[in-house]
Short mmCIF file of C-alpha atoms in Angstrom, two decimals:
data_model
loop_
_atom_site.label_atom_id
_atom_site.label_comp_id
_atom_site.label_asym_id
_atom_site.label_seq_id
_atom_site.Cartn_x
_atom_site.Cartn_y
_atom_site.Cartn_z
CA MET A 27 39.72 -19.37 -9.56
CA LEU A 28 36.42 -20.97 -10.54
CA GLY A 29 34.28 -17.86 -10.14
CA ALA A 30 32.98 -19.02 -6.76
CA VAL A 31 31.94 -16.59 -4.00
CA ASP A 32 31.67 -16.86 -0.22
CA ALA A 33 28.71 -16.10 2.05
CA ILE A 34 29.05 -12.35 1.60
CA LYS A 35 29.45 -12.56 -2.20
CA ARG A 36 33.14 -11.85 -2.27
CA PRO A 37 35.05 -13.55 -5.12
CA LEU A 38 37.18 -16.44 -3.89
CA LYS A 39 40.74 -16.33 -5.21
CA ILE A 40 43.69 -18.56 -4.65
CA PRO A 41 46.51 -16.64 -2.87
CA PRO A 42 49.50 -16.29 -5.21
CA ARG A 43 51.82 -18.07 -2.80
CA PHE A 44 49.86 -21.32 -3.36
CA VAL A 45 50.07 -21.18 -7.15
CA PRO A 46 53.52 -22.83 -7.46
CA TYR A 47 52.20 -25.88 -5.59
CA LEU A 48 49.17 -26.09 -7.92
CA GLU A 49 51.43 -25.85 -10.95
CA LYS A 50 53.89 -28.43 -9.66
CA HIS A 51 51.29 -31.13 -8.93
CA ARG A 52 48.79 -30.03 -11.59
CA ILE A 53 45.98 -29.89 -9.07
CA TYR A 54 43.78 -27.65 -11.19
CA GLU A 55 44.02 -29.99 -14.18
CA LEU A 56 43.11 -32.96 -11.92
CA PHE A 57 39.89 -31.27 -10.74
CA HIS A 58 39.14 -30.04 -14.24
CA GLU A 59 39.19 -33.68 -15.37
CA LEU A 60 36.95 -34.70 -12.44
CA ALA A 61 34.46 -31.93 -13.15
CA THR A 62 34.34 -32.87 -16.83
CA GLN A 63 33.61 -36.51 -16.01
CA VAL A 64 30.92 -35.74 -13.44
CA VAL A 65 29.11 -33.41 -15.88
CA ILE A 66 29.21 -36.07 -18.63
CA LYS A 67 28.17 -39.06 -16.47
CA LYS A 68 25.82 -37.24 -14.05
CA PRO A 69 26.12 -39.75 -11.15
CA LYS A 70 23.48 -39.84 -8.44
CA ASP A 71 26.07 -39.60 -5.68
CA HIS A 72 28.71 -37.20 -6.94
CA LEU A 73 30.79 -37.44 -3.73
CA LEU A 74 31.07 -41.21 -4.03
CA PHE A 75 31.86 -40.74 -7.73
CA PHE A 76 34.68 -38.37 -6.86
CA LYS A 77 36.12 -40.73 -4.24
CA GLN A 78 36.05 -43.73 -6.55
CA SER A 79 37.29 -42.04 -9.69
CA ILE A 80 40.05 -39.84 -8.33
CA HIS A 81 42.78 -42.31 -9.31
CA HIS A 82 41.22 -42.80 -12.75
CA ALA A 83 41.04 -39.01 -13.26
CA ALA A 84 44.70 -38.59 -12.25
CA ARG A 85 45.66 -41.28 -14.78
CA SER A 86 43.38 -39.87 -17.53
CA ARG A 87 44.86 -36.40 -17.00
CA ASP A 88 48.26 -37.59 -18.28
CA VAL A 89 47.42 -40.04 -21.08
CA ALA A 90 47.39 -38.95 -24.72
CA ARG A 91 44.07 -38.94 -26.58
CA ILE A 92 44.82 -37.90 -30.16
CA ILE A 93 42.73 -37.32 -33.25
CA ILE A 94 44.52 -36.97 -36.61
CA LEU A 95 42.93 -34.85 -39.33
CA ALA A 96 44.67 -34.98 -42.73
CA PRO A 97 43.80 -34.78 -46.47
CA PRO A 98 43.03 -38.06 -48.26
CA TYR A 99 46.35 -37.96 -50.15
CA PHE A 100 48.30 -38.03 -46.89
CA ASP A 101 49.21 -41.36 -45.35
CA LYS A 102 47.47 -40.97 -42.02
CA MET A 103 47.90 -44.64 -41.10
CA ARG A 104 51.67 -44.47 -41.14
CA LEU A 105 51.58 -41.29 -39.06
CA GLY A 106 49.28 -43.02 -36.57
CA GLU A 107 51.64 -45.98 -36.36
CA VAL A 108 54.57 -43.70 -35.55
CA LEU A 109 52.52 -41.96 -32.86
CA GLN A 110 51.57 -45.34 -31.42
CA GLU A 111 55.25 -46.30 -31.20
CA GLU A 112 56.28 -43.00 -29.66
CA THR A 113 53.45 -42.47 -27.12
CA GLY A 114 52.27 -45.99 -26.38
CA ALA A 115 48.68 -45.02 -27.25
CA ARG A 116 46.59 -47.54 -29.19
CA LEU A 117 45.82 -46.89 -32.83
CA ILE A 118 42.06 -47.05 -33.60
CA THR A 119 40.63 -46.81 -37.11
CA LEU A 120 37.12 -46.75 -38.49
CA LYS A 121 37.54 -50.43 -39.37
CA ASN A 122 38.18 -51.31 -35.68
CA ILE A 123 35.04 -49.42 -34.66
CA HIS A 124 32.90 -51.13 -37.29
CA ALA A 125 34.13 -54.54 -36.14
CA VAL A 126 32.89 -54.13 -32.54
CA GLU A 127 29.49 -55.71 -33.23
CA SER A 128 29.65 -59.17 -34.76
CA GLY A 129 28.49 -59.24 -38.36
CA CYS A 130 28.48 -55.42 -38.58
CA ILE A 131 30.31 -54.31 -41.67
CA GLN A 132 29.48 -50.63 -41.36
CA CYS A 133 27.66 -48.64 -38.67
CA SER A 134 24.41 -47.13 -39.79
CA ASP A 135 24.94 -43.61 -38.47
CA PHE A 136 27.29 -41.48 -36.41
CA GLU A 137 25.54 -42.43 -33.15
CA ASP A 138 26.44 -46.08 -33.77
CA VAL A 139 30.09 -45.09 -34.35
CA ALA A 140 30.20 -43.20 -31.05
CA ARG A 141 28.55 -46.06 -29.12
CA ASN A 142 30.94 -48.64 -30.57
CA MET A 143 33.88 -46.39 -29.67
CA ARG A 144 32.58 -46.23 -26.10
CA LYS A 145 32.35 -50.04 -26.00
CA ILE A 146 35.98 -50.27 -26.97
CA MET A 147 36.93 -47.82 -24.22
CA ARG A 148 35.02 -49.84 -21.58
CA THR A 149 37.08 -52.92 -22.35
CA GLY A 150 40.10 -51.22 -20.80
CA MET A 151 42.27 -51.62 -23.87
CA LEU A 152 42.59 -47.86 -24.23
CA ASN A 153 43.79 -47.06 -20.72
CA ASN A 154 47.17 -45.96 -22.11
CA GLY A 155 45.55 -43.55 -24.55
CA TRP A 156 44.35 -43.73 -28.15
CA VAL A 157 45.02 -42.35 -31.60
CA LEU A 158 41.99 -41.99 -33.87
CA VAL A 159 42.54 -42.08 -37.66
CA ASP A 160 39.78 -41.43 -40.22
CA VAL A 161 37.26 -40.83 -37.40
CA PRO A 162 35.38 -38.67 -36.66
CA ARG A 163 34.63 -37.85 -40.27
CA THR A 164 32.01 -35.10 -39.83
CA LYS A 165 31.00 -32.44 -37.35
CA ALA A 166 27.87 -34.48 -36.39
CA GLU A 167 30.05 -37.45 -35.63
CA ALA A 168 32.37 -35.29 -33.54
CA ARG A 169 29.41 -33.95 -31.56
CA ALA A 170 28.19 -37.50 -30.92
CA PHE A 171 31.62 -38.38 -29.52
CA GLN A 172 31.53 -35.33 -27.26
CA ARG A 173 28.04 -36.09 -25.95
CA ILE A 174 29.11 -39.48 -24.56
CA GLY A 175 32.35 -38.17 -23.12
CA ILE A 176 34.98 -39.15 -25.74
CA LEU A 177 37.15 -36.09 -25.49
CA PRO A 178 40.64 -35.77 -27.02
CA THR A 179 43.58 -34.01 -25.44
CA HIS A 180 45.03 -33.05 -28.85
CA VAL A 181 43.55 -32.74 -32.33
CA ILE A 182 46.36 -32.53 -34.92
CA GLU A 183 45.54 -31.21 -38.40
CA ILE A 184 48.24 -32.05 -40.91
CA LYS A 185 48.76 -29.38 -43.54
CA PRO A 186 51.19 -30.37 -46.32
CA ASP A 187 52.96 -27.52 -48.10
CA GLN A 188 51.79 -28.53 -51.59
CA VAL A 189 48.39 -29.84 -52.50
CA PRO A 190 48.51 -32.17 -55.49
CA GLU A 191 46.57 -30.80 -58.44
CA CYS A 192 43.68 -33.11 -59.14
CA THR A 193 41.95 -32.29 -62.42
CA CYS A 194 40.78 -35.84 -63.05
CA SER A 195 37.21 -37.04 -63.13
CA THR A 196 35.46 -38.36 -60.04
CA ASN A 197 35.96 -42.04 -60.82
CA VAL A 198 39.61 -41.82 -61.87
CA MET A 199 42.26 -42.59 -59.27
CA GLU A 200 45.24 -40.24 -59.19
CA SER A 201 48.56 -41.32 -57.71
CA PHE A 202 50.60 -38.88 -55.64
CA TYR A 203 52.84 -41.17 -53.67
CA GLU A 204 56.14 -40.02 -52.16
CA PRO A 205 57.47 -42.41 -49.48
CA ASP A 206 59.28 -39.65 -47.60
CA ARG A 207 56.23 -37.40 -47.50
CA GLY A 208 53.44 -39.88 -46.94
CA TYR A 209 51.40 -39.01 -50.00
CA LYS A 210 49.18 -41.67 -51.57
CA SER A 211 46.48 -42.21 -54.16
CA PHE A 212 43.07 -40.61 -53.76
CA LYS A 213 39.92 -39.76 -55.67
CA ASN A 214 38.99 -36.23 -56.61
CA SER A 215 35.61 -36.67 -54.78
CA GLU A 216 37.44 -37.66 -51.57
CA TYR A 217 39.34 -34.37 -51.51
CA ARG A 218 36.26 -32.32 -52.14
CA SER A 219 34.46 -34.13 -49.32
CA TYR A 220 37.41 -33.54 -46.96
CA LYS A 221 37.47 -29.78 -47.71
CA LYS A 222 33.75 -29.67 -47.00
CA GLN A 223 33.90 -31.48 -43.69
CA ILE A 224 37.11 -30.07 -42.26
CA ARG A 225 35.49 -26.76 -41.41
CA GLY A 226 32.95 -28.39 -39.13
CA LEU A 227 35.61 -30.51 -37.46
CA ARG A 228 37.73 -27.43 -36.81
CA GLU A 229 34.76 -25.77 -35.17
CA ALA A 230 33.94 -28.83 -33.03
CA TYR A 231 37.51 -29.22 -31.81
CA SER A 232 38.62 -25.59 -31.77
CA ASN A 233 39.85 -25.81 -28.14
CA PHE A 234 42.09 -28.79 -28.89
CA LEU A 235 43.19 -28.11 -32.46
CA THR A 236 46.86 -27.74 -33.43
CA GLU A 237 47.89 -27.20 -37.04
CA VAL A 238 51.17 -28.87 -38.09
CA GLU A 239 53.01 -27.98 -41.29
CA VAL A 240 54.76 -30.95 -42.95
CA GLY A 241 57.61 -28.97 -44.52
CA SER A 242 60.57 -31.09 -45.61
CA ARG A 243 60.21 -33.64 -42.83
CA THR A 244 59.72 -37.33 -43.43
CA ILE A 245 56.64 -38.94 -41.99
CA GLU A 246 58.72 -40.60 -39.25
CA ASP A 247 60.21 -37.23 -38.21
CA LEU A 248 56.78 -35.67 -38.39
CA GLY A 249 55.37 -38.36 -36.11
CA LYS A 250 58.12 -37.85 -33.57
CA ASP A 251 57.53 -34.10 -33.53
CA CYS A 252 53.80 -34.65 -33.08
CA ALA A 253 54.52 -37.03 -30.20
CA THR A 254 56.60 -34.33 -28.55
CA LEU A 255 53.77 -31.89 -29.12
CA THR A 256 51.27 -34.16 -27.34
CA LYS A 257 53.37 -34.04 -24.17
CA THR A 258 52.52 -30.37 -23.77
CA LYS A 259 49.07 -30.13 -22.23
CA LYS A 260 46.59 -27.50 -23.27
CA HIS A 261 46.07 -24.72 -20.71
CA CYS A 262 42.62 -25.22 -19.17
CA GLY A 263 42.37 -21.93 -17.27
CA ALA A 264 44.52 -22.77 -14.31
CA PRO A 265 45.84 -19.78 -12.35
CA SER A 266 49.38 -18.96 -13.35
CA LEU A 267 52.03 -16.37 -12.61
CA PHE A 268 55.05 -16.03 -14.84
CA ARG A 269 58.32 -16.61 -13.03
CA VAL A 270 60.85 -16.28 -15.83
CA VAL A 271 64.64 -16.66 -15.88
CA LEU A 272 66.31 -15.12 -18.93
CA LEU A 273 69.85 -16.35 -19.39
CA GLY A 274 72.27 -14.86 -21.90
CA ALA A 275 75.74 -13.39 -22.15
CA ARG A 276 76.22 -9.69 -21.70
CA GLY A 277 75.20 -7.98 -24.95
CA SER A 278 72.67 -10.69 -25.83
CA GLY A 279 69.77 -8.38 -25.15
CA SER A 280 68.42 -10.29 -22.15
CA SER A 281 67.99 -7.16 -20.01
CA THR A 282 66.22 -5.29 -22.86
CA THR A 283 63.94 -8.26 -23.41
CA ALA A 284 63.24 -8.49 -19.65
CA LYS A 285 62.20 -4.84 -19.58
CA TYR A 286 59.81 -5.52 -22.54
CA LEU A 287 58.28 -8.51 -20.70
CA SER A 288 57.94 -6.39 -17.54
CA ARG A 289 55.86 -3.84 -19.45
CA ARG A 290 53.95 -6.41 -21.51
CA PHE A 291 52.87 -8.69 -18.66
CA ASN A 292 53.22 -6.37 -15.64
CA LEU A 293 56.05 -8.40 -14.20
CA VAL A 294 58.72 -7.27 -11.77
CA HIS A 295 62.10 -7.08 -13.47
CA VAL A 296 64.72 -8.39 -11.05
CA ASN A 297 68.26 -7.63 -12.23
CA PHE A 298 70.77 -9.47 -10.05
CA ASN A 299 73.50 -6.87 -10.42
CA ASP A 300 71.11 -4.14 -9.24
CA ILE A 301 69.83 -5.98 -6.19
CA LEU A 302 73.38 -7.04 -5.36
CA GLU A 303 74.43 -3.40 -5.32
CA GLN A 304 71.42 -2.47 -3.19
CA ALA A 305 72.19 -5.25 -0.69
CA ARG A 306 75.83 -4.17 -0.54
CA LEU A 307 74.90 -0.63 0.46
CA GLN A 308 72.43 -1.62 3.19
CA GLU A 309 73.47 -1.57 6.81
CA THR A 310 72.36 -5.14 7.50
CA LYS A 311 74.13 -8.40 8.32
CA LEU A 312 73.82 -9.46 4.73
CA GLY A 313 75.22 -6.20 3.43
CA GLU A 314 78.09 -6.36 5.89
CA ALA A 315 78.83 -9.97 4.85
CA ILE A 316 78.90 -8.97 1.14
CA ARG A 317 81.25 -6.01 1.78
CA LEU A 318 83.56 -8.13 3.94
CA PHE A 319 83.72 -10.94 1.35
CA GLU A 320 84.47 -8.53 -1.52
CA HIS A 321 87.13 -6.77 0.56
CA ARG A 322 88.91 -9.97 1.43
CA TRP A 323 88.53 -11.92 -1.81
CA GLY A 324 87.74 -9.23 -4.41
CA SER A 325 85.01 -11.28 -6.07
CA ARG A 326 81.28 -11.94 -5.96
CA PRO A 327 79.77 -13.46 -2.79
CA LYS A 328 79.39 -17.24 -2.53
CA PRO A 329 76.30 -19.00 -3.98
CA GLU A 330 74.77 -19.31 -0.46
CA THR A 331 74.92 -15.51 -0.08
CA ARG A 332 73.71 -14.83 -3.62
CA ILE A 333 70.59 -16.94 -3.19
CA GLN A 334 69.77 -14.99 0.00
CA ILE A 335 69.77 -11.77 -2.05
CA VAL A 336 67.56 -13.27 -4.79
CA GLU A 337 65.22 -14.96 -2.31
CA LYS A 338 64.60 -11.75 -0.42
CA GLN A 339 63.56 -10.08 -3.68
CA VAL A 340 61.47 -12.78 -5.43
CA LEU A 341 59.61 -13.63 -2.22
CA GLY A 342 58.64 -10.02 -1.73
CA HIS A 343 55.02 -8.91 -1.97
CA GLU A 344 55.18 -7.44 -5.44
CA CYS A 345 56.97 -10.46 -7.00
CA ILE A 346 54.56 -12.89 -5.33
CA LYS A 347 51.57 -10.87 -6.51
CA ARG A 348 52.62 -10.03 -10.08
CA GLY A 349 55.29 -12.55 -11.06
CA TRP A 350 58.88 -11.78 -12.02
CA VAL A 351 61.49 -11.96 -14.71
CA LEU A 352 65.07 -12.51 -13.49
CA THR A 353 68.27 -11.57 -15.35
CA GLY A 354 71.93 -11.88 -14.48
CA TYR A 355 71.26 -14.95 -12.28
CA PRO A 356 71.89 -17.89 -11.94
CA ILE A 357 75.56 -17.63 -12.71
CA CYS A 358 76.40 -21.28 -12.32
CA VAL A 359 74.74 -24.66 -11.77
CA GLU A 360 75.04 -24.30 -8.04
CA ASP A 361 72.96 -21.09 -8.22
CA PHE A 362 70.45 -22.90 -10.43
CA LYS A 363 69.97 -25.68 -7.92
CA LEU A 364 69.52 -23.23 -5.03
CA LEU A 365 67.01 -21.27 -7.09
CA ASP A 366 64.98 -24.41 -7.71
CA GLN A 367 64.71 -24.99 -3.96
CA LEU A 368 62.76 -21.75 -3.37
CA SER A 369 59.04 -22.00 -2.56
CA THR A 370 58.39 -20.11 -5.84
CA PRO A 371 60.89 -21.59 -8.32
CA PRO A 372 60.96 -20.38 -11.94
CA ASN A 373 58.40 -21.93 -14.31
CA ARG A 374 60.06 -20.61 -17.49
CA VAL A 375 63.78 -20.85 -18.26
CA ILE A 376 64.80 -19.23 -21.54
CA PHE A 377 68.34 -19.11 -22.98
CA ILE A 378 69.06 -16.32 -25.48
CA ASP A 379 71.90 -17.50 -27.76
CA VAL A 380 73.99 -14.84 -29.51
CA ASP A 381 77.43 -15.25 -31.04
CA SER A 382 80.16 -13.91 -28.78
CA ILE A 383 81.54 -11.74 -31.60
CA VAL A 384 78.21 -9.96 -31.92
CA CYS A 385 77.95 -9.46 -28.14
CA ARG A 386 81.50 -8.07 -27.95
CA ASP A 387 80.74 -5.63 -30.77
CA ARG A 388 77.60 -4.43 -28.99
CA LEU A 389 79.43 -3.86 -25.69
CA LEU A 390 82.75 -2.49 -26.85
CA GLY A 391 81.08 -0.14 -29.36
CA ARG A 392 78.63 1.21 -26.80
CA ARG A 393 78.93 4.83 -25.60
CA TYR A 394 76.98 6.84 -23.01
CA ASN A 395 76.23 10.51 -22.88
CA MET A 396 77.80 11.62 -19.60
CA LYS A 397 75.25 14.46 -19.20
CA THR A 398 71.96 12.82 -20.18
CA GLY A 399 72.78 9.11 -19.76
CA SER A 400 71.50 8.26 -23.27
CA LYS A 401 73.05 5.21 -24.94
CA HIS A 402 74.63 5.21 -28.43
CA HIS A 403 76.75 2.95 -30.60
CA LEU A 404 79.83 3.79 -32.69
CA SER A 405 78.09 2.57 -35.86
CA THR A 406 75.45 5.28 -35.50
CA ILE A 407 77.50 7.91 -33.67
CA GLN A 408 77.51 10.19 -36.74
CA ASN A 409 73.80 10.71 -36.14
CA PHE A 410 74.53 12.10 -32.65
CA LYS A 411 73.54 15.78 -32.73
CA GLY A 412 75.39 16.88 -29.58
CA ASN A 413 79.06 17.19 -28.74
CA GLN A 414 80.73 13.81 -29.34
CA HIS A 415 83.25 14.64 -26.59
CA GLU A 416 80.38 14.17 -24.12
CA LEU A 417 80.22 10.49 -24.99
CA GLY A 418 82.19 8.07 -22.79
CA VAL A 419 82.68 4.40 -22.02
CA HIS A 420 80.93 2.90 -19.04
CA PRO A 421 83.35 1.20 -16.59
CA LYS A 422 81.49 -2.07 -17.05
CA ASP A 423 82.20 -1.91 -20.80
CA TYR A 424 85.98 -1.85 -20.44
CA ILE A 425 87.51 -4.60 -22.49
CA SER A 426 89.01 -6.32 -19.44
CA VAL A 427 85.66 -6.44 -17.65
CA VAL A 428 83.84 -7.59 -20.79
CA GLU A 429 86.31 -10.42 -21.39
CA GLN A 430 86.06 -11.52 -17.74
CA ASP A 431 82.26 -11.61 -17.93
CA PHE A 432 82.33 -13.62 -21.17
CA GLU A 433 84.81 -16.09 -19.76
CA GLU A 434 82.61 -16.65 -16.69
CA PHE A 435 79.48 -17.14 -18.78
CA GLU A 436 81.09 -19.48 -21.30
CA ASN A 437 82.54 -21.63 -18.50
CA ASN A 438 79.08 -22.17 -17.00
CA VAL A 439 76.50 -21.97 -19.77
CA VAL A 440 77.02 -25.53 -21.05
CA ALA A 441 76.56 -26.99 -17.58
CA MET A 442 73.47 -24.86 -16.91
CA LYS A 443 71.88 -26.00 -20.17
CA ALA A 444 72.60 -29.60 -19.31
CA TYR A 445 71.03 -29.15 -15.85
CA ALA A 446 67.95 -27.42 -17.25
CA GLY A 447 67.57 -30.06 -19.97
CA SER A 448 64.33 -30.04 -21.94
CA SER A 449 62.63 -27.82 -19.33
CA ALA A 450 64.45 -24.82 -20.84
CA ILE A 451 63.84 -23.11 -24.17
CA THR A 452 66.64 -21.75 -26.37
CA ILE A 453 66.00 -19.01 -28.91
CA ASP A 454 68.23 -17.24 -31.40
CA GLY A 455 69.00 -13.70 -30.17
CA SER A 456 71.06 -12.61 -33.17
CA VAL A 457 68.00 -11.42 -35.10
CA GLU A 458 66.45 -7.98 -34.69
CA LYS A 459 65.23 -6.95 -31.28
CA ARG A 460 61.50 -7.06 -32.11
CA THR A 461 61.77 -10.65 -33.39
CA VAL A 462 63.52 -11.75 -30.21
CA GLN A 463 60.86 -10.15 -28.05
CA GLU A 464 58.10 -11.85 -30.04
CA LYS A 465 59.80 -15.27 -29.70
CA VAL A 466 60.19 -14.86 -25.93
CA GLU A 467 56.61 -13.67 -25.61
CA ALA A 468 55.45 -16.74 -27.56
CA CYS A 469 57.39 -18.97 -25.12
CA LEU A 470 55.45 -17.41 -22.23
CA MET A 471 52.05 -17.71 -23.94
CA ARG A 472 52.51 -21.42 -24.65
CA PRO A 473 52.29 -23.96 -21.83
CA ALA A 474 55.56 -24.73 -20.05
CA PRO A 475 57.59 -27.50 -21.73
CA CYS A 476 56.64 -30.98 -20.50
CA ALA A 477 59.92 -32.28 -19.17
CA PRO A 478 61.27 -34.20 -16.20
CA PRO A 479 61.59 -31.81 -13.25
CA ARG A 480 64.99 -30.33 -12.49
CA VAL A 481 66.23 -32.11 -9.39
CA PRO A 482 67.93 -29.72 -6.96
CA ARG A 483 70.04 -30.73 -4.00
CA PRO A 484 67.99 -32.23 -1.18
CA PRO A 485 67.47 -29.85 1.74
CA PRO A 486 69.62 -30.49 4.80
CA GLU A 487 68.30 -33.04 7.29
CA VAL A 488 66.74 -31.68 10.42
CA ASN A 489 67.97 -33.07 13.73
CA PRO A 490 64.91 -33.95 15.87
CA GLU A 491 66.81 -32.86 18.97
CA ASP A 492 66.97 -29.33 17.62
CA ILE A 493 63.17 -29.05 17.43
CA GLU A 494 61.55 -27.38 20.41
CA PHE A 495 58.50 -29.16 21.82
CA ASP A 496 55.38 -27.12 22.49
CA PRO A 497 52.75 -28.83 24.77
CA ASP A 498 49.96 -27.04 22.89
CA ASP A 499 50.95 -28.66 19.58
CA ALA A 500 48.50 -31.19 18.11
CA PRO A 501 49.79 -34.81 18.33
CA ASP A 502 51.07 -36.57 15.30
CA PRO A 503 48.11 -38.57 13.89
CA ARG A 504 50.41 -41.47 13.05
CA VAL A 505 50.51 -42.45 16.73
CA PHE A 506 46.93 -43.67 16.40
CA ASP A 507 47.58 -45.99 13.50
CA GLU A 508 48.27 -49.02 15.69
CA ILE A 509 45.39 -48.53 18.16
CA ARG A 510 42.42 -47.90 15.86
CA ALA A 511 40.80 -50.08 13.24
CA PRO A 512 41.82 -49.37 9.64
CA GLU A 513 39.36 -47.56 7.40
CA SER A 514 37.40 -49.63 4.92
CA THR A 515 38.42 -49.35 1.30
CA ILE A 516 36.10 -48.95 -1.69
CA SER A 517 37.04 -50.50 -4.98
CA LEU A 518 37.47 -48.09 -7.88
CA ILE A 519 35.16 -47.96 -10.83
#
């Protein structure tokens, strides 16, 4: 993970089965924050530094540290105030930094600005995060901030759609004020200076930079969108395997998209209908239970049986090693909750929304060549060069089967979206296939949405009487709590 090697020079890698735990508790980000702080501060006793600053690093990992870059005609102060209201971070301007030293009207150079900013941070008033407006102004100032350990989590560059034309002289003030857009008066020299310095600032903060288009949004809406953006943490190189759930009605293109992702990212495509058929044909207890249930009730197995089929597949060697993309499952909220209880739950949930009329047209107009297995559609059947009598309808595309599948999906999709909440991503699947694939690929390349975790059903309680006692087992260390002296505590930095 970190490029380390053991005694015989073999690369040390984290086994894939441990990656879900790292992702859930953000262990890698925690130690990344610790390593960053120890490199900046260079303590004499790094072990003591780690022990004392672990709580501070865990807290610093989650707070927002934002720098706003915007042209002089944009009202950065109002945007900063909205971000302060939305995130709870404290708004800091250049005026606040100048006022740190009594009698200081303006700091002499960029080193003084950085030192004053560090003094503000040491007071503890920025423990909940900060939003910097109008600072840093130059690349040299940004480098001074970085040298003393003032590192942002997000640098947001505001890019309005239209740049006001400024043909005035240097000393004339032009007014471009629109309350809904946040434009204000500025000097022509200010804009030229901004264009000159923004390149250096982009270079200094290239790893944290996010460009935001204003569009037709008001400054309040823009601030709320930026606040949502800051909740998504930048990927800092942590190990990650994609475990994707693609949910969509039949005909939405979810299976086609899953096959594309399988090729693009070397994932295992797990189609629930395929593995259900495989399990049904196997001479195992599970296969016998599936056949017996379908014979008696004429429907799919119960959720408890369905999760056994999925669990056996996604916990297999290839899925653990390469990651997976799952289609056709979950079918209902109960399936979703059972899926979240696996040791490797999905870390991407994507809904593909397509109008039911479009899906029905895709399915009911689909024909298969009974000799070659090739797939065609009635709208393009005139281009078929063979005998059209060889084309037939697949049994799964009969209108009765299609309507039954749609009814089942529509009865459960609203509840599944409500359960997934903001942890899921919804994309429009009615556009052309290539666009859908690009949107889904972009969802995988971005960090997972920062949202409250989906809360599955608690696992069943274990009866202590059912646990067998082994004399060779190590004793529970809690039995010594009452007979030994408590460990001494060290106050945090």
